[in-house]
């Protein structure tokens, strides 16, 4: 007789405690293989497919599309053949269910745009006789005709006074999801509350001439990456006393050096790679800036390696990939790694581990066509260098007015780790290297 095995949402790493269901890749009654991806979830770092360590018949799916599932909470239950130490789920103590996974999961891959192939089902979709699941599954993920609302959505609707009978579901087969209820709350789409019989009914008041009644706006829930970004930036703004200084620099010689480097065989060197190399050398001279304040605020942690983060625009918004041990890489190697991570961020193929652990951030907002910015620090980092667009401008060069390629550098730092002299010294060093790249040779 088949035995039901429960698979819970595993720890996806990097301190993540929950994930949002994006898309189910299997159905109830489907036969799956060991390590087959069963669900696509979105974390604060990336969209990943989660493989199940059991092979057998899927008996229940937990969590509707758009709902968040906590790490350790049930994802699926699978009916497997007896043997290999399998025990009926009812016989497994609750505290041991998470440990019932007897083999490690394969590495999490980034979700593919689409999946193909026919799904196999037992008995043409008929119910499978298996041991009962530990808790009530969310029915909408099973192929049923009517829309079924999850307990979480029902509770939200009840708390907000929303009549689900008047809500149109946007999920599969008309499934009402949490986002639908939230939109209903925003638009005040709920059943009218009948006035008590004895209560007087007030006559409707006409709106003043020329006054247009205000319409409720749409509420966009903060989820996944946007939620993580909002929480991190909010914490940074609350906890870090940041200050910013800036300087205009003549980048003509740096751009000339780049053209010379790219005229030789080998990988192309970007401006970002040159600036990254300058930053790593600058942080060797000013190690106070490659640090972070401890969680309890009692000390400053000096980092021995430079894990260089840089802002990149991806499909899910702005992310900050991290180049590990950037101080060990040559300019050419930095260019290759920056290019790889930029492309991975653009296509959504970047791994969660590549978006965390930075100690210093380089922000090239010049790609957006702007000159300057006062960014919020990437908590818990202590410093960020910003680079504006490089544009031809009138400039006094060697005592004469000339047209030069000019950019603005801005430097935001945590005033707890250093004073203005240190921050100004770092910014001036970077500016000197941009204006006279030969200065950098003294440090190599």
Tab-separated table of C-alpha atoms in Angstrom:
chain	number	residue	atom	x	y	z
A	1	UNK	CA	0.000	0.000	0.000
A	2	UNK	CA	1.363	3.448	-0.875
A	3	UNK	CA	2.743	5.618	1.905
A	4	UNK	CA	2.260	9.380	1.957
A	5	UNK	CA	5.447	11.410	2.307
A	6	UNK	CA	5.340	15.117	3.070
A	7	UNK	CA	7.797	17.495	1.415
A	8	UNK	CA	8.152	20.880	3.093
A	9	UNK	CA	9.585	24.098	1.669
A	10	UNK	CA	13.335	23.721	2.255
A	11	UNK	CA	15.710	26.395	3.479
A	12	UNK	CA	16.631	28.220	0.273
A	13	UNK	CA	19.664	29.803	1.932
A	14	UNK	CA	20.816	33.350	2.659
A	15	UNK	CA	18.480	33.731	5.632
A	16	UNK	CA	15.283	33.462	3.577
A	17	UNK	CA	12.265	32.489	5.675
A	18	UNK	CA	9.468	32.412	3.106
A	19	UNK	CA	8.713	32.215	-0.599
A	20	UNK	CA	5.754	33.094	-2.797
A	21	UNK	CA	4.180	30.494	-5.052
A	22	UNK	CA	4.567	31.657	-8.649
A	23	UNK	CA	3.499	28.573	-10.577
A	24	UNK	CA	2.782	24.931	-9.855
A	25	UNK	CA	4.623	22.584	-12.197
A	26	UNK	CA	2.665	19.444	-11.247
A	27	UNK	CA	-0.937	18.500	-10.519
A	28	UNK	CA	-2.685	16.265	-8.022
A	29	UNK	CA	-2.654	12.735	-9.400
A	30	UNK	CA	0.469	13.293	-11.483
A	31	UNK	CA	3.321	10.779	-11.331
A	32	UNK	CA	6.625	12.511	-10.597
A	33	UNK	CA	10.228	11.343	-10.528
A	34	UNK	CA	12.784	11.873	-7.778
A	35	UNK	CA	14.233	15.403	-7.854
A	36	UNK	CA	11.619	16.599	-10.346
A	37	UNK	CA	10.773	20.321	-9.912
A	38	UNK	CA	7.249	20.626	-8.520
A	39	UNK	CA	6.794	24.347	-7.931
A	40	UNK	CA	8.258	27.655	-8.989
A	41	UNK	CA	8.635	30.111	-6.108
A	42	UNK	CA	9.824	33.685	-5.791
A	43	UNK	CA	12.061	34.646	-2.904
A	44	UNK	CA	13.555	37.987	-2.018
A	45	UNK	CA	16.515	37.021	-4.185
A	46	UNK	CA	15.315	35.171	-7.269
A	47	UNK	CA	12.688	32.968	-8.889
A	48	UNK	CA	13.675	29.318	-8.446
A	49	UNK	CA	12.273	25.880	-9.111
A	50	UNK	CA	12.026	23.583	-6.102
A	51	UNK	CA	12.637	19.862	-6.758
A	52	UNK	CA	10.960	17.168	-4.677
A	53	UNK	CA	13.158	14.390	-3.276
A	54	UNK	CA	10.345	11.817	-3.585
A	55	UNK	CA	9.083	9.923	-6.589
A	56	UNK	CA	5.470	8.793	-6.748
A	57	UNK	CA	1.947	10.137	-7.109
A	58	UNK	CA	1.196	13.708	-6.026
A	59	UNK	CA	-1.689	13.627	-3.529
A	60	UNK	CA	-1.914	17.260	-2.412
A	61	UNK	CA	-0.505	20.691	-3.181
A	62	UNK	CA	-0.316	23.415	-0.537
A	63	UNK	CA	-0.445	27.132	-1.333
A	64	UNK	CA	-2.287	28.903	-4.123
A	65	UNK	CA	-0.518	30.988	-6.715
A	66	UNK	CA	0.383	34.321	-5.147
A	67	UNK	CA	0.455	33.028	-1.577
A	68	UNK	CA	3.513	32.966	0.648
A	69	UNK	CA	4.734	29.698	2.145
A	70	UNK	CA	7.027	29.651	5.173
A	71	UNK	CA	10.199	27.595	5.236
A	72	UNK	CA	9.297	24.269	6.840
A	73	UNK	CA	5.629	24.462	5.834
A	74	UNK	CA	4.167	21.690	3.623
A	75	UNK	CA	4.512	22.059	-0.135
A	76	UNK	CA	3.333	18.696	-1.500
A	77	UNK	CA	2.521	15.212	-0.323
A	78	UNK	CA	3.504	12.240	-2.464
A	79	UNK	CA	2.318	8.642	-2.336
A	80	UNK	CA	5.409	6.470	-2.626
A	81	UNK	CA	5.902	2.715	-2.611
A	82	UNK	CA	6.850	1.166	0.753
A	83	UNK	CA	10.488	0.461	1.416
A	84	UNK	CA	13.676	2.445	1.699
A	85	UNK	CA	12.783	3.330	5.291
A	86	UNK	CA	9.562	5.079	4.336
A	87	UNK	CA	7.064	5.457	7.158
A	88	UNK	CA	3.406	6.447	7.023
A	89	UNK	CA	3.196	10.168	7.597
A	90	UNK	CA	0.881	9.724	10.555
A	91	UNK	CA	3.574	7.698	12.303
A	92	UNK	CA	6.204	10.408	11.921
A	93	UNK	CA	6.399	12.887	14.819
A	94	UNK	CA	5.716	16.453	13.736
A	95	UNK	CA	9.179	17.558	14.742
A	96	UNK	CA	10.753	14.941	12.485
A	97	UNK	CA	8.732	15.528	9.337
A	98	UNK	CA	11.159	18.075	7.954
A	99	UNK	CA	13.944	15.528	8.505
A	100	UNK	CA	12.089	12.851	6.557
A	101	UNK	CA	13.821	13.991	3.363
A	102	UNK	CA	16.358	11.202	3.010
A	103	UNK	CA	18.372	12.570	0.128
A	104	UNK	CA	19.706	16.068	-0.541
A	105	UNK	CA	17.933	18.223	-3.050
A	106	UNK	CA	19.587	18.917	-6.340
A	107	UNK	CA	20.807	22.482	-6.825
A	108	UNK	CA	18.086	25.029	-7.321
A	109	UNK	CA	17.916	26.209	-10.895
A	110	UNK	CA	16.410	29.443	-12.122
A	111	UNK	CA	12.950	29.020	-13.529
A	112	UNK	CA	12.642	28.388	-17.221
A	113	UNK	CA	10.215	30.564	-19.191
A	114	UNK	CA	8.023	27.576	-20.010
A	115	UNK	CA	7.813	23.819	-19.577
A	116	UNK	CA	6.754	21.272	-22.149
A	117	UNK	CA	5.763	17.648	-22.173
A	118	UNK	CA	2.626	15.777	-21.177
A	119	UNK	CA	1.942	15.104	-17.535
A	120	UNK	CA	1.177	11.572	-16.448
A	121	UNK	CA	-1.814	11.059	-14.183
A	122	UNK	CA	-3.099	8.017	-12.348
A	123	UNK	CA	-6.539	6.753	-13.376
A	124	UNK	CA	-7.180	9.628	-15.770
A	125	UNK	CA	-7.380	12.149	-12.944
A	126	UNK	CA	-9.390	10.023	-10.494
A	127	UNK	CA	-8.710	10.300	-6.778
A	128	UNK	CA	-5.897	8.146	-5.432
A	129	UNK	CA	-6.453	6.130	-2.230
A	130	UNK	CA	-3.631	7.210	0.050
A	131	UNK	CA	-3.048	8.120	3.678
A	132	UNK	CA	-4.581	11.455	4.671
A	133	UNK	CA	-2.514	14.603	4.299
A	134	UNK	CA	-1.450	16.349	7.534
A	135	UNK	CA	-3.465	19.478	6.841
A	136	UNK	CA	-6.100	20.675	4.409
A	137	UNK	CA	-4.575	21.354	1.000
A	138	UNK	CA	-5.459	24.363	-1.107
A	139	UNK	CA	-7.875	22.962	-3.644
A	140	UNK	CA	-7.463	25.530	-6.457
A	141	UNK	CA	-4.221	24.020	-7.566
A	142	UNK	CA	-5.971	20.755	-8.364
A	143	UNK	CA	-7.805	20.533	-11.678
A	144	UNK	CA	-11.345	21.239	-10.471
A	145	UNK	CA	-14.097	23.109	-12.268
A	146	UNK	CA	-15.338	25.606	-9.656
A	147	UNK	CA	-13.054	28.215	-8.102
A	148	UNK	CA	-12.087	27.304	-4.543
A	149	UNK	CA	-10.712	29.960	-2.199
A	150	UNK	CA	-7.884	29.198	0.204
A	151	UNK	CA	-8.367	29.656	3.962
A	152	UNK	CA	-5.920	32.563	3.937
A	153	UNK	CA	-7.899	34.386	1.264
A	154	UNK	CA	-11.161	33.672	3.075
A	155	UNK	CA	-9.762	35.075	6.307
A	156	UNK	CA	-8.456	38.199	4.577
A	157	UNK	CA	-11.839	38.768	2.944
A	158	UNK	CA	-13.638	38.243	6.245
A	159	UNK	CA	-11.352	40.650	8.111
A	160	UNK	CA	-11.713	43.309	5.409
A	161	UNK	CA	-15.469	42.873	4.993
A	162	UNK	CA	-15.222	41.832	1.350
A	163	UNK	CA	-18.058	39.799	-0.151
A	164	UNK	CA	-16.326	37.137	-2.213
A	165	UNK	CA	-19.462	36.657	-4.287
A	166	UNK	CA	-18.789	39.951	-6.063
A	167	UNK	CA	-15.048	39.431	-6.530
A	168	UNK	CA	-13.751	38.251	-9.902
A	169	UNK	CA	-10.856	35.850	-9.594
A	170	UNK	CA	-7.764	36.388	-11.723
A	171	UNK	CA	-6.254	32.957	-11.088
A	172	UNK	CA	-6.655	29.742	-13.060
A	173	UNK	CA	-10.288	28.727	-13.585
A	174	UNK	CA	-11.434	31.946	-11.925
A	175	UNK	CA	-9.537	31.279	-8.695
A	176	UNK	CA	-9.844	34.179	-6.259
A	177	UNK	CA	-6.379	35.027	-4.971
A	178	UNK	CA	-5.160	37.372	-2.266
A	179	UNK	CA	-4.362	40.076	-4.818
A	180	UNK	CA	-8.013	40.028	-5.978
A	181	UNK	CA	-9.229	40.609	-2.429
A	182	UNK	CA	-6.703	43.411	-1.926
A	183	UNK	CA	-7.916	45.110	-5.094
A	184	UNK	CA	-11.471	44.739	-3.886
A	185	UNK	CA	-10.516	46.380	-0.608
A	186	UNK	CA	-8.860	49.256	-2.448
A	187	UNK	CA	-11.842	49.750	-4.724
A	188	UNK	CA	-14.261	49.231	-1.850
A	189	UNK	CA	-15.981	46.396	-3.682
A	190	UNK	CA	-17.917	44.747	-0.907
A	191	UNK	CA	-21.508	43.931	-0.180
A	192	UNK	CA	-23.437	46.949	1.100
A	193	UNK	CA	-24.248	46.835	4.781
A	194	UNK	CA	-27.989	47.128	5.352
A	195	UNK	CA	-28.991	49.889	7.733
A	196	UNK	CA	-31.005	48.927	10.856
A	197	UNK	CA	-34.744	49.018	10.295
A	198	UNK	CA	-35.290	51.632	12.976
A	199	UNK	CA	-32.483	53.878	11.829
A	200	UNK	CA	-33.444	56.961	9.835
A	201	UNK	CA	-32.279	56.974	6.256
A	202	UNK	CA	-30.452	60.161	5.351
A	203	UNK	CA	-31.172	61.720	2.006
A	204	UNK	CA	-28.238	61.554	-0.407
A	205	UNK	CA	-26.242	64.746	-0.632
A	206	UNK	CA	-25.487	66.117	-4.063
A	207	UNK	CA	-21.833	66.743	-4.842
A	208	UNK	CA	-20.882	70.416	-5.269
A	209	UNK	CA	-20.901	71.599	-8.854
A	210	UNK	CA	-17.514	71.097	-10.531
A	211	UNK	CA	-16.240	68.653	-7.891
A	212	UNK	CA	-15.285	65.220	-9.211
A	213	UNK	CA	-15.524	62.424	-6.599
A	214	UNK	CA	-12.133	60.926	-5.829
A	215	UNK	CA	-11.596	57.379	-7.021
A	216	UNK	CA	-9.736	54.815	-4.985
A	217	UNK	CA	-6.285	54.000	-6.373
A	218	UNK	CA	-4.918	50.538	-6.919
A	219	UNK	CA	-2.962	48.949	-4.083
A	220	UNK	CA	0.108	47.112	-5.342
A	221	UNK	CA	1.261	44.588	-2.720
A	222	UNK	CA	4.932	44.551	-1.766
A	223	UNK	CA	6.103	41.017	-2.422
A	224	UNK	CA	9.223	39.094	-3.241
A	225	UNK	CA	12.095	41.270	-4.404
A	226	UNK	CA	10.255	44.577	-3.989
A	227	UNK	CA	9.320	43.690	-0.425
A	228	UNK	CA	12.910	42.759	0.418
A	229	UNK	CA	14.238	45.946	-1.173
A	230	UNK	CA	11.706	48.082	0.690
A	231	UNK	CA	12.577	46.488	4.021
A	232	UNK	CA	16.321	46.773	3.466
A	233	UNK	CA	16.266	50.385	2.297
A	234	UNK	CA	13.878	51.343	5.076
A	235	UNK	CA	16.191	49.800	7.642
A	236	UNK	CA	19.212	51.509	6.093
A	237	UNK	CA	17.493	54.894	6.184
A	238	UNK	CA	16.443	54.418	9.819
A	239	UNK	CA	19.676	53.024	11.228
A	240	UNK	CA	22.579	54.479	9.226
A	241	UNK	CA	23.593	58.144	9.625
A	242	UNK	CA	24.709	58.571	6.024
A	243	UNK	CA	26.469	61.544	4.463
A	244	UNK	CA	27.330	62.272	0.824
A	245	UNK	CA	30.136	64.189	-0.846
A	246	UNK	CA	30.763	64.588	-4.563
A	247	UNK	CA	33.176	65.992	-7.146
A	248	UNK	CA	33.201	66.645	-10.901
A	249	UNK	CA	36.084	64.946	-12.692
A	250	UNK	CA	37.639	64.975	-16.141
A	251	UNK	CA	37.349	61.400	-17.417
A	252	UNK	CA	38.941	62.079	-20.811
A	253	UNK	CA	42.158	60.198	-20.036
A	254	UNK	CA	40.278	57.249	-18.553
A	255	UNK	CA	38.164	56.945	-21.682
A	256	UNK	CA	41.305	57.165	-23.812
A	257	UNK	CA	42.887	54.367	-21.777
A	258	UNK	CA	39.797	52.216	-22.295
A	259	UNK	CA	39.976	52.703	-26.053
A	260	UNK	CA	43.639	51.677	-26.015
A	261	UNK	CA	42.914	48.548	-24.004
A	262	UNK	CA	40.054	47.520	-26.258
A	263	UNK	CA	42.207	47.986	-29.370
A	264	UNK	CA	44.260	44.966	-28.272
A	265	UNK	CA	43.176	41.292	-28.509
A	266	UNK	CA	41.194	39.939	-25.570
A	267	UNK	CA	37.930	40.600	-23.725
A	268	UNK	CA	36.621	44.154	-23.894
A	269	UNK	CA	37.144	46.293	-20.808
A	270	UNK	CA	34.180	48.370	-19.658
A	271	UNK	CA	34.261	51.684	-17.818
A	272	UNK	CA	32.642	49.866	-14.899
A	273	UNK	CA	35.551	47.400	-14.787
A	274	UNK	CA	38.077	50.252	-14.674
A	275	UNK	CA	36.157	51.953	-11.883
A	276	UNK	CA	35.872	48.659	-10.013
A	277	UNK	CA	39.645	48.216	-10.169
A	278	UNK	CA	40.155	51.770	-8.920
A	279	UNK	CA	37.761	51.112	-6.016
A	280	UNK	CA	39.510	47.930	-4.905
A	281	UNK	CA	42.830	49.758	-4.778
A	282	UNK	CA	41.238	52.704	-2.979
A	283	UNK	CA	39.753	50.417	-0.342
A	284	UNK	CA	43.220	49.031	0.366
A	285	UNK	CA	44.293	52.562	1.244
A	286	UNK	CA	41.096	53.340	3.167
A	287	UNK	CA	40.047	50.014	4.767
A	288	UNK	CA	37.643	51.801	7.137
A	289	UNK	CA	35.239	52.035	4.208
A	290	UNK	CA	35.201	48.294	3.558
A	291	UNK	CA	33.419	47.609	6.822
A	292	UNK	CA	30.064	47.454	8.565
A	293	UNK	CA	28.718	48.229	12.013
A	294	UNK	CA	27.860	45.146	14.088
A	295	UNK	CA	24.217	44.249	14.675
A	296	UNK	CA	24.235	45.526	18.259
A	297	UNK	CA	26.078	48.713	17.269
A	298	UNK	CA	28.939	48.023	19.648
A	299	UNK	CA	31.713	47.707	17.082
A	300	UNK	CA	32.884	48.020	13.502
A	301	UNK	CA	33.655	44.902	11.492
A	302	UNK	CA	36.563	45.371	9.076
A	303	UNK	CA	36.253	43.017	6.129
A	304	UNK	CA	39.399	41.310	4.907
A	305	UNK	CA	38.083	40.863	1.353
A	306	UNK	CA	36.322	43.232	-1.015
A	307	UNK	CA	33.051	41.693	-2.176
A	308	UNK	CA	32.096	44.336	-4.699
A	309	UNK	CA	28.400	44.863	-5.345
A	310	UNK	CA	27.159	46.809	-8.345
A	311	UNK	CA	23.701	47.936	-9.334
A	312	UNK	CA	22.183	46.132	-12.329
A	313	UNK	CA	18.750	46.367	-13.903
A	314	UNK	CA	17.055	42.994	-14.297
A	315	UNK	CA	13.670	41.620	-15.250
A	316	UNK	CA	12.553	41.780	-11.610
A	317	UNK	CA	13.874	45.300	-11.049
A	318	UNK	CA	17.111	46.707	-9.709
A	319	UNK	CA	19.376	44.119	-8.106
A	320	UNK	CA	22.911	44.228	-6.716
A	321	UNK	CA	25.067	41.288	-7.904
A	322	UNK	CA	28.309	40.751	-5.988
A	323	UNK	CA	31.795	40.075	-7.354
A	324	UNK	CA	33.528	37.925	-4.739
A	325	UNK	CA	37.120	38.761	-3.753
A	326	UNK	CA	37.268	41.568	-6.284
A	327	UNK	CA	40.636	42.709	-4.930
A	328	UNK	CA	42.246	39.539	-6.333
A	329	UNK	CA	41.039	40.070	-9.895
A	330	UNK	CA	42.774	41.913	-12.694
A	331	UNK	CA	40.933	44.619	-14.620
A	332	UNK	CA	40.260	42.150	-17.429
A	333	UNK	CA	38.973	39.515	-15.009
A	334	UNK	CA	36.752	42.093	-13.344
A	335	UNK	CA	35.311	42.985	-16.732
A	336	UNK	CA	34.493	39.357	-17.502
A	337	UNK	CA	32.823	38.760	-14.128
A	338	UNK	CA	30.879	42.026	-14.246
A	339	UNK	CA	29.646	41.138	-17.727
A	340	UNK	CA	28.594	37.645	-16.659
A	341	UNK	CA	26.667	38.863	-13.631
A	342	UNK	CA	25.061	41.723	-15.564
A	343	UNK	CA	23.741	39.333	-18.204
A	344	UNK	CA	22.534	36.889	-15.546
A	345	UNK	CA	20.679	39.711	-13.777
A	346	UNK	CA	19.169	40.957	-17.033
A	347	UNK	CA	17.775	37.553	-17.969
A	348	UNK	CA	16.752	36.533	-14.454
A	349	UNK	CA	19.267	33.660	-14.400
A	350	UNK	CA	21.250	34.961	-11.442
A	351	UNK	CA	21.557	32.732	-8.384
A	352	UNK	CA	20.378	33.988	-4.964
A	353	UNK	CA	23.871	33.551	-3.497
A	354	UNK	CA	25.237	35.985	-6.092
A	355	UNK	CA	23.050	38.784	-4.731
A	356	UNK	CA	24.220	38.803	-1.126
A	357	UNK	CA	27.323	39.306	0.975
A	358	UNK	CA	28.595	42.549	-0.545
A	359	UNK	CA	30.935	44.800	1.464
A	360	UNK	CA	31.023	47.837	-0.886
A	361	UNK	CA	28.776	48.950	-3.743
A	362	UNK	CA	29.567	50.658	-7.038
A	363	UNK	CA	26.512	52.350	-8.538
A	364	UNK	CA	26.686	53.445	-12.169
A	365	UNK	CA	23.523	55.500	-12.512
A	366	UNK	CA	24.961	57.279	-15.533
A	367	UNK	CA	23.348	54.584	-17.692
A	368	UNK	CA	20.024	56.263	-16.872
A	369	UNK	CA	21.274	59.556	-18.302
A	370	UNK	CA	21.577	61.393	-14.974
A	371	UNK	CA	24.514	63.282	-13.520
A	372	UNK	CA	24.242	62.783	-9.773
A	373	UNK	CA	22.489	60.987	-6.950
A	374	UNK	CA	22.466	60.595	-3.171
A	375	UNK	CA	21.726	56.870	-2.860
A	376	UNK	CA	20.649	54.983	0.239
A	377	UNK	CA	23.373	52.633	1.440
A	378	UNK	CA	22.976	48.912	0.872
A	379	UNK	CA	22.607	47.842	4.505
A	380	UNK	CA	24.816	46.821	6.304
A	381	UNK	CA	27.533	48.186	4.004
A	382	UNK	CA	29.265	51.394	5.037
A	383	UNK	CA	29.931	53.036	1.673
A	384	UNK	CA	28.805	53.380	-1.936
A	385	UNK	CA	30.433	55.135	-4.893
A	386	UNK	CA	28.088	56.574	-7.495
A	387	UNK	CA	29.058	57.492	-11.061
A	388	UNK	CA	27.041	59.784	-13.292
A	389	UNK	CA	26.944	59.945	-17.074
A	390	UNK	CA	30.154	60.795	-18.928
A	391	UNK	CA	29.349	63.693	-21.229
A	392	UNK	CA	31.271	66.295	-23.236
A	393	UNK	CA	31.421	69.614	-21.359
A	394	UNK	CA	33.456	72.840	-21.371
A	395	UNK	CA	36.408	72.327	-19.003
A	396	UNK	CA	39.550	74.242	-18.120
A	397	UNK	CA	42.400	71.953	-19.140
A	398	UNK	CA	46.022	73.036	-18.715
A	399	UNK	CA	44.938	76.631	-18.338
A	400	UNK	CA	42.755	76.740	-21.428
A	401	UNK	CA	39.069	76.175	-22.073
A	402	UNK	CA	38.478	72.878	-23.850
A	403	UNK	CA	35.752	70.321	-24.448
A	404	UNK	CA	36.416	67.327	-22.191
A	405	UNK	CA	34.567	64.146	-21.161
A	406	UNK	CA	33.311	64.957	-17.681
A	407	UNK	CA	31.471	62.921	-15.037
A	408	UNK	CA	30.365	63.421	-11.464
A	409	UNK	CA	31.402	61.066	-8.669
A	410	UNK	CA	29.312	60.920	-5.503
A	411	UNK	CA	30.290	59.068	-2.373
A	412	UNK	CA	27.834	58.111	0.365
A	413	UNK	CA	29.221	56.714	3.607
A	414	UNK	CA	28.204	55.666	7.102
A	415	UNK	CA	29.406	58.478	9.354
A	416	UNK	CA	29.805	56.002	12.212
A	417	UNK	CA	32.711	54.198	10.561
A	418	UNK	CA	34.726	57.266	9.571
A	419	UNK	CA	34.793	61.041	9.423
A	420	UNK	CA	34.673	63.304	6.402
A	421	UNK	CA	38.450	63.313	6.024
A	422	UNK	CA	38.563	59.583	5.286
A	423	UNK	CA	35.582	59.741	2.939
A	424	UNK	CA	37.006	62.766	1.155
A	425	UNK	CA	40.401	61.090	0.870
A	426	UNK	CA	38.887	58.024	-0.793
A	427	UNK	CA	36.799	60.107	-3.191
A	428	UNK	CA	39.801	62.260	-4.101
A	429	UNK	CA	41.902	59.165	-4.757
A	430	UNK	CA	39.253	57.773	-7.102
A	431	UNK	CA	38.940	61.142	-8.852
A	432	UNK	CA	42.723	61.377	-9.344
A	433	UNK	CA	42.796	57.885	-10.857
A	434	UNK	CA	39.972	58.791	-13.232
A	435	UNK	CA	41.685	61.991	-14.327
A	436	UNK	CA	45.177	60.483	-14.433
A	437	UNK	CA	44.972	56.684	-14.783
A	438	UNK	CA	48.751	56.475	-14.484
A	439	UNK	CA	48.372	57.256	-10.782
A	440	UNK	CA	46.869	53.820	-10.386
A	441	UNK	CA	50.158	52.174	-11.442
A	442	UNK	CA	51.763	53.359	-8.219
A	443	UNK	CA	49.340	51.175	-6.291
A	444	UNK	CA	49.735	47.987	-8.373
